[in-house]
Coordinates of C-alpha atoms in Angstrom, one line a residue:
X1291 CA 108.9 100.4 106.6
X1292 CA 112.0 101.5 104.7
X1293 CA 111.6 102.8 101.1
X1294 CA 111.9 100.3 98.3
X1295 CA 110.7 99.8 94.7
X1296 CA 109.9 96.1 93.8
X1297 CA 112.6 94.5 91.6
X1298 CA 115.2 97.2 92.4
X1299 CA 118.4 95.6 93.5
X1300 CA 119.5 98.3 95.9
X1301 CA 118.5 101.7 97.3
X1302 CA 120.2 103.7 94.6
X1303 CA 118.5 101.8 91.9
X1304 CA 115.2 102.1 93.7
X1305 CA 115.6 105.9 93.9
X1306 CA 116.5 106.1 90.2
X1307 CA 113.5 103.9 89.1
X1308 CA 111.2 105.9 91.4
X1309 CA 112.4 109.2 89.9
X1310 CA 112.0 107.9 86.3
X1311 CA 108.4 106.7 87.0
X1312 CA 107.6 110.1 88.5
X1313 CA 108.9 111.9 85.4
X1314 CA 107.0 109.5 83.1
X1315 CA 103.6 110.1 84.7
X1316 CA 104.2 113.8 85.2
X1317 CA 104.2 113.6 88.9
X1318 CA 106.3 115.8 91.2
X1319 CA 109.1 113.8 92.9
X1320 CA 108.3 114.0 96.6
X1321 CA 110.8 114.5 99.3
X1322 CA 112.1 111.4 101.1
X1323 CA 109.6 111.9 103.9
X1324 CA 106.6 112.0 101.6
X1325 CA 107.1 108.9 99.6
X1326 CA 103.9 106.9 99.8
X1327 CA 104.0 103.3 100.9
X1328 CA 100.2 102.6 101.2
X1329 CA 97.0 104.4 100.1
X1330 CA 93.4 103.6 101.2
X1331 CA 90.6 105.2 99.2
X1332 CA 87.1 104.5 97.9
X1333 CA 86.4 103.8 94.2
X1334 CA 82.8 103.6 93.2
X1335 CA 81.7 102.8 96.8
X1336 CA 84.4 100.1 97.3
X1337 CA 87.2 100.5 99.8
X1338 CA 90.5 100.0 98.0
X1339 CA 94.0 99.5 99.3
X1340 CA 97.1 100.1 97.2
X1341 CA 100.4 99.1 98.7
X1342 CA 103.9 99.1 97.2
X1343 CA 104.9 95.6 96.3
X1344 CA 101.3 94.2 96.3
X1345 CA 98.7 93.8 93.5
X1346 CA 96.2 96.6 93.0
X1347 CA 92.6 96.1 94.1
X1348 CA 90.8 93.6 91.9
X1349 CA 88.4 96.2 90.5
X1350 CA 91.3 97.6 88.4
X1351 CA 92.1 94.2 86.7
X1352 CA 95.8 94.7 87.0
X1353 CA 98.0 91.6 87.5
X1354 CA 101.3 93.3 88.3
X1355 CA 102.4 94.8 91.6
X1356 CA 102.4 98.4 92.6
X1357 CA 105.7 100.1 92.0
X1358 CA 105.1 103.7 93.1
X1359 CA 102.3 106.0 94.3
X1360 CA 102.4 109.7 93.8
X1361 CA 100.3 112.6 95.1
X1362 CA 99.6 115.0 92.2
X1363 CA 97.4 118.1 92.9
X1364 CA 93.9 116.6 93.6
X1365 CA 94.7 113.0 92.4
X1366 CA 96.9 110.1 93.4
X1367 CA 98.7 108.1 90.7
X1368 CA 99.1 104.4 91.5
X1369 CA 101.7 103.0 89.1
X1370 CA 102.3 99.3 88.2
X1371 CA 104.5 98.1 85.4
X1372 CA 101.6 98.1 82.9
X1373 CA 99.6 100.9 84.5
X1374 CA 101.8 104.0 84.3
X1375 CA 105.2 102.6 83.7
X1376 CA 105.2 100.8 80.4
X1377 CA 101.6 100.9 79.0
X1378 CA 98.4 102.8 79.7
X1379 CA 97.8 105.4 82.3
X1380 CA 98.3 104.9 86.1
X1381 CA 95.4 104.0 88.3
X1382 CA 93.9 107.2 89.6
X1383 CA 92.4 107.9 93.0
X1384 CA 90.8 111.3 93.7
X1385 CA 92.1 113.1 96.7
X1386 CA 88.5 113.6 97.9
X1387 CA 88.1 109.8 98.2
X1388 CA 91.4 109.1 100.0
X1389 CA 90.9 107.8 103.6
X1390 CA 94.5 107.3 104.7
X1391 CA 98.0 107.7 103.5
X1392 CA 101.0 105.8 104.9
X1393 CA 104.5 107.1 104.2
X1394 CA 107.8 105.1 104.1
X1395 CA 110.0 105.7 107.1

């Protein structure tokens, strides 16, 4: 799947928004071949799937779609508009609990 950020009107805007989110959550901006499209991990024994453009798992009680996912040291930061972009902290997934990472093409 080609890289995108929900609500961005074109690739240039998507890249700009993505970079801004990375800076806001103190995440390193990954190279183009390491931008995460989907993450599968366990949270308190429950398998969770976070995918760009889809709602986070219900356990996180977030009602807005995932805009970006970043790998940061030993944690992944899953960002929605309210969790990581405008309000609150991003959803966190420990690297030890990650089962699979899918990258954009």
